[in-house]
Amino acid sequence: MKLTVHAVGRMKSGPEKELGDRYYERFARSGPAVGLEFGGITEIPEGRGQTVDERQREEGQKLLAHVQAQGQAGAALVLLDERGKSFSSQELARRIGAMRDNGRKAVVVAIGGPDGHGEALRSEAELIVSFGALTWPHQLVRVMLGEQLYRIATILAGHPYHRA
């Protein structure tokens, strides 16, 4: 199953990017052993609309257009959103593993912009995940997502990286 990350905003050079890249590389190396292929990260600029709704709509449309253009129509959409559900790493691994085991060819994990995801996009999502009630900067969310993807691969592989 091909897993790609779609992010609103750019990751600038610096220690956060280096750490994130390290985890995404680990995921890319360990994922194939458990049937997960890393499809990379796509970045889009923040929406230009005058209102929150306009910006969310524009960003959501860009995400869906990109998914279609990449031939990933029918991909499971997983949104990172503070209004989502908090999962343990084991439960998130189980959910991703179930998507893979049920024949899903692709998953797109989307990180929204400063305004979050709009209701139209939320209604399209198969899973809405929160990294907790705290608000996190975009750069740290990218790093945390990379680490969790690597952790998911190790959990599915039975590797001791996750010691729960």
Short mmCIF file of N, CA and C in Angstrom, two decimals, residues 49-134:
data_model
loop_
_atom_site.label_atom_id
_atom_site.label_comp_id
_atom_site.label_asym_id
_atom_site.label_seq_id
_atom_site.Cartn_x
_atom_site.Cartn_y
_atom_site.Cartn_z
N GLY A 49 -7.67 32.60 0.00
CA GLY A 49 -9.01 33.15 0.22
C GLY A 49 -9.05 34.19 1.32
N GLN A 50 -10.09 35.02 1.27
CA GLN A 50 -10.25 36.09 2.25
C GLN A 50 -10.78 35.58 3.59
N THR A 51 -11.51 34.47 3.56
CA THR A 51 -12.10 33.93 4.79
C THR A 51 -11.53 32.55 5.07
N VAL A 52 -11.74 32.08 6.30
CA VAL A 52 -11.29 30.75 6.69
C VAL A 52 -11.93 29.71 5.78
N ASP A 53 -13.24 29.83 5.54
CA ASP A 53 -13.94 28.86 4.69
C ASP A 53 -13.35 28.81 3.29
N GLU A 54 -13.05 29.97 2.72
CA GLU A 54 -12.47 30.03 1.37
C GLU A 54 -11.10 29.36 1.35
N ARG A 55 -10.28 29.64 2.36
CA ARG A 55 -8.95 29.03 2.40
C ARG A 55 -9.04 27.52 2.57
N GLN A 56 -9.89 27.07 3.47
CA GLN A 56 -10.05 25.63 3.67
C GLN A 56 -10.56 24.94 2.41
N ARG A 57 -11.52 25.56 1.74
CA ARG A 57 -12.07 25.00 0.51
C ARG A 57 -10.99 24.89 -0.57
N GLU A 58 -10.22 25.96 -0.74
CA GLU A 58 -9.15 25.97 -1.75
C GLU A 58 -8.11 24.89 -1.44
N GLU A 59 -7.68 24.78 -0.18
CA GLU A 59 -6.68 23.78 0.19
C GLU A 59 -7.22 22.36 0.01
N GLY A 60 -8.49 22.16 0.37
CA GLY A 60 -9.12 20.85 0.19
C GLY A 60 -9.24 20.47 -1.27
N GLN A 61 -9.59 21.43 -2.12
CA GLN A 61 -9.70 21.16 -3.55
C GLN A 61 -8.34 20.81 -4.15
N LYS A 62 -7.30 21.50 -3.70
CA LYS A 62 -5.94 21.19 -4.19
C LYS A 62 -5.53 19.78 -3.78
N LEU A 63 -5.86 19.40 -2.55
CA LEU A 63 -5.54 18.05 -2.09
C LEU A 63 -6.24 17.01 -2.96
N LEU A 64 -7.55 17.17 -3.15
CA LEU A 64 -8.31 16.19 -3.94
C LEU A 64 -7.85 16.16 -5.38
N ALA A 65 -7.52 17.33 -5.95
CA ALA A 65 -7.02 17.38 -7.33
C ALA A 65 -5.68 16.66 -7.43
N HIS A 66 -4.82 16.83 -6.45
CA HIS A 66 -3.52 16.16 -6.46
C HIS A 66 -3.69 14.65 -6.38
N VAL A 67 -4.59 14.19 -5.51
CA VAL A 67 -4.84 12.76 -5.37
C VAL A 67 -5.32 12.19 -6.70
N GLN A 68 -6.22 12.89 -7.36
CA GLN A 68 -6.72 12.44 -8.67
C GLN A 68 -5.59 12.42 -9.71
N ALA A 69 -4.80 13.49 -9.74
CA ALA A 69 -3.72 13.61 -10.73
C ALA A 69 -2.67 12.52 -10.54
N GLN A 70 -2.47 12.06 -9.31
CA GLN A 70 -1.49 11.01 -9.04
C GLN A 70 -2.05 9.62 -9.28
N GLY A 71 -3.28 9.54 -9.77
CA GLY A 71 -3.89 8.24 -10.02
C GLY A 71 -4.24 7.51 -8.74
N GLN A 72 -4.50 8.27 -7.69
CA GLN A 72 -4.81 7.66 -6.40
C GLN A 72 -6.28 7.82 -6.03
N ALA A 73 -7.14 7.96 -7.04
CA ALA A 73 -8.57 8.04 -6.75
C ALA A 73 -8.94 6.79 -5.97
N GLY A 74 -9.72 6.93 -4.95
CA GLY A 74 -10.07 5.80 -4.10
C GLY A 74 -9.10 5.59 -2.96
N ALA A 75 -8.08 6.45 -2.87
CA ALA A 75 -7.14 6.34 -1.75
C ALA A 75 -7.87 6.66 -0.45
N ALA A 76 -7.48 5.99 0.61
CA ALA A 76 -8.02 6.33 1.93
C ALA A 76 -7.43 7.67 2.35
N LEU A 77 -8.28 8.57 2.78
CA LEU A 77 -7.85 9.89 3.22
C LEU A 77 -7.80 9.91 4.74
N VAL A 78 -6.62 10.21 5.29
CA VAL A 78 -6.42 10.33 6.73
C VAL A 78 -6.03 11.77 6.99
N LEU A 79 -6.83 12.46 7.78
CA LEU A 79 -6.55 13.86 8.09
C LEU A 79 -5.95 13.98 9.48
N LEU A 80 -4.94 14.83 9.61
CA LEU A 80 -4.45 15.21 10.92
C LEU A 80 -5.20 16.49 11.29
N ASP A 81 -5.92 16.45 12.39
CA ASP A 81 -6.79 17.56 12.75
C ASP A 81 -6.98 17.55 14.26
N GLU A 82 -6.86 18.70 14.88
CA GLU A 82 -7.00 18.77 16.33
C GLU A 82 -8.38 18.31 16.81
N ARG A 83 -9.37 18.32 15.91
CA ARG A 83 -10.72 17.87 16.27
C ARG A 83 -10.91 16.37 16.04
N GLY A 84 -9.83 15.70 15.65
CA GLY A 84 -9.90 14.27 15.39
C GLY A 84 -9.79 13.46 16.67
N LYS A 85 -9.63 12.18 16.49
CA LYS A 85 -9.53 11.25 17.62
C LYS A 85 -8.05 10.98 17.92
N SER A 86 -7.72 10.95 19.20
CA SER A 86 -6.36 10.58 19.61
C SER A 86 -6.30 9.05 19.69
N PHE A 87 -5.30 8.49 19.04
CA PHE A 87 -5.09 7.04 19.04
C PHE A 87 -3.77 6.73 19.71
N SER A 88 -3.67 5.55 20.29
CA SER A 88 -2.36 5.07 20.71
C SER A 88 -1.60 4.70 19.43
N SER A 89 -0.30 4.59 19.54
CA SER A 89 0.49 4.18 18.37
C SER A 89 0.09 2.79 17.90
N GLN A 90 -0.19 1.88 18.84
CA GLN A 90 -0.60 0.52 18.47
C GLN A 90 -1.94 0.54 17.71
N GLU A 91 -2.88 1.35 18.19
CA GLU A 91 -4.18 1.42 17.52
C GLU A 91 -4.06 2.04 16.13
N LEU A 92 -3.25 3.07 16.01
CA LEU A 92 -3.06 3.68 14.68
C LEU A 92 -2.40 2.68 13.74
N ALA A 93 -1.42 1.94 14.24
CA ALA A 93 -0.78 0.90 13.43
C ALA A 93 -1.80 -0.15 13.01
N ARG A 94 -2.67 -0.54 13.93
CA ARG A 94 -3.70 -1.52 13.61
C ARG A 94 -4.64 -1.00 12.52
N ARG A 95 -5.01 0.28 12.61
CA ARG A 95 -5.91 0.88 11.60
C ARG A 95 -5.24 0.93 10.22
N ILE A 96 -3.99 1.36 10.19
CA ILE A 96 -3.26 1.42 8.91
C ILE A 96 -3.07 0.01 8.36
N GLY A 97 -2.71 -0.92 9.24
CA GLY A 97 -2.56 -2.31 8.83
C GLY A 97 -3.85 -2.89 8.28
N ALA A 98 -4.99 -2.54 8.88
CA ALA A 98 -6.29 -3.02 8.40
C ALA A 98 -6.59 -2.46 7.01
N MET A 99 -6.25 -1.19 6.77
CA MET A 99 -6.45 -0.62 5.43
C MET A 99 -5.65 -1.42 4.41
N ARG A 100 -4.40 -1.69 4.74
CA ARG A 100 -3.52 -2.49 3.88
C ARG A 100 -4.11 -3.88 3.66
N ASP A 101 -4.51 -4.53 4.75
CA ASP A 101 -5.00 -5.90 4.67
C ASP A 101 -6.34 -6.01 3.94
N ASN A 102 -7.10 -4.92 3.93
CA ASN A 102 -8.39 -4.92 3.24
C ASN A 102 -8.26 -4.52 1.77
N GLY A 103 -7.02 -4.45 1.29
CA GLY A 103 -6.80 -4.23 -0.14
C GLY A 103 -6.69 -2.80 -0.58
N ARG A 104 -6.57 -1.86 0.35
CA ARG A 104 -6.38 -0.47 -0.04
C ARG A 104 -5.06 -0.35 -0.78
N LYS A 105 -5.06 0.32 -1.91
CA LYS A 105 -3.84 0.51 -2.69
C LYS A 105 -3.05 1.73 -2.24
N ALA A 106 -3.78 2.72 -1.67
CA ALA A 106 -3.11 3.98 -1.32
C ALA A 106 -3.79 4.64 -0.13
N VAL A 107 -2.97 5.36 0.64
CA VAL A 107 -3.43 6.19 1.75
C VAL A 107 -2.75 7.54 1.60
N VAL A 108 -3.51 8.60 1.77
CA VAL A 108 -2.97 9.95 1.78
C VAL A 108 -3.21 10.51 3.17
N VAL A 109 -2.12 10.91 3.84
CA VAL A 109 -2.22 11.54 5.16
C VAL A 109 -2.04 13.03 4.93
N ALA A 110 -3.04 13.83 5.33
CA ALA A 110 -3.03 15.26 5.03
C ALA A 110 -2.86 16.10 6.30
N ILE A 111 -1.90 17.01 6.23
CA ILE A 111 -1.66 17.99 7.27
C ILE A 111 -2.23 19.31 6.75
N GLY A 112 -3.17 19.87 7.47
CA GLY A 112 -3.81 21.11 7.02
C GLY A 112 -2.97 22.33 7.29
N GLY A 113 -3.49 23.45 6.83
CA GLY A 113 -2.85 24.74 7.07
C GLY A 113 -3.23 25.29 8.43
N PRO A 114 -2.91 26.55 8.67
CA PRO A 114 -3.20 27.17 9.97
C PRO A 114 -4.69 27.16 10.34
N ASP A 115 -5.56 27.11 9.34
CA ASP A 115 -7.01 27.10 9.59
C ASP A 115 -7.57 25.69 9.73
N GLY A 116 -6.74 24.68 9.56
CA GLY A 116 -7.21 23.30 9.64
C GLY A 116 -7.92 22.87 8.37
N HIS A 117 -8.63 21.76 8.45
CA HIS A 117 -9.35 21.21 7.32
C HIS A 117 -10.80 21.64 7.38
N GLY A 118 -11.39 21.90 6.20
CA GLY A 118 -12.79 22.28 6.13
C GLY A 118 -13.70 21.08 6.29
N GLU A 119 -14.98 21.37 6.56
CA GLU A 119 -15.96 20.30 6.77
C GLU A 119 -16.12 19.42 5.54
N ALA A 120 -16.05 20.00 4.34
CA ALA A 120 -16.21 19.19 3.12
C ALA A 120 -15.12 18.12 3.05
N LEU A 121 -13.89 18.48 3.35
CA LEU A 121 -12.78 17.52 3.31
C LEU A 121 -12.91 16.53 4.47
N ARG A 122 -13.31 17.02 5.63
CA ARG A 122 -13.48 16.13 6.79
C ARG A 122 -14.52 15.05 6.49
N SER A 123 -15.55 15.41 5.74
CA SER A 123 -16.59 14.42 5.43
C SER A 123 -16.09 13.35 4.46
N GLU A 124 -15.01 13.63 3.73
CA GLU A 124 -14.42 12.68 2.78
C GLU A 124 -13.42 11.74 3.46
N ALA A 125 -13.00 12.10 4.67
CA ALA A 125 -11.91 11.36 5.34
C ALA A 125 -12.39 10.02 5.89
N GLU A 126 -11.52 9.04 5.76
CA GLU A 126 -11.77 7.73 6.35
C GLU A 126 -11.38 7.72 7.83
N LEU A 127 -10.41 8.56 8.15
CA LEU A 127 -9.93 8.60 9.53
C LEU A 127 -9.44 10.02 9.81
N ILE A 128 -9.82 10.55 10.97
CA ILE A 128 -9.36 11.88 11.39
C ILE A 128 -8.61 11.70 12.70
N VAL A 129 -7.32 12.03 12.67
CA VAL A 129 -6.41 11.75 13.77
C VAL A 129 -5.95 13.06 14.41
N SER A 130 -5.94 13.08 15.74
CA SER A 130 -5.41 14.22 16.48
C SER A 130 -4.12 13.80 17.17
N PHE A 131 -3.15 14.68 17.18
CA PHE A 131 -1.92 14.45 17.95
C PHE A 131 -2.07 15.07 19.34
N GLY A 132 -3.29 15.16 19.83
CA GLY A 132 -3.57 15.67 21.16
C GLY A 132 -4.27 17.01 21.11
N ALA A 133 -4.67 17.48 22.29
CA ALA A 133 -5.42 18.72 22.39
C ALA A 133 -4.54 19.96 22.22
N LEU A 134 -3.24 19.79 22.33
CA LEU A 134 -2.34 20.93 22.17
C LEU A 134 -2.24 21.33 20.70
#
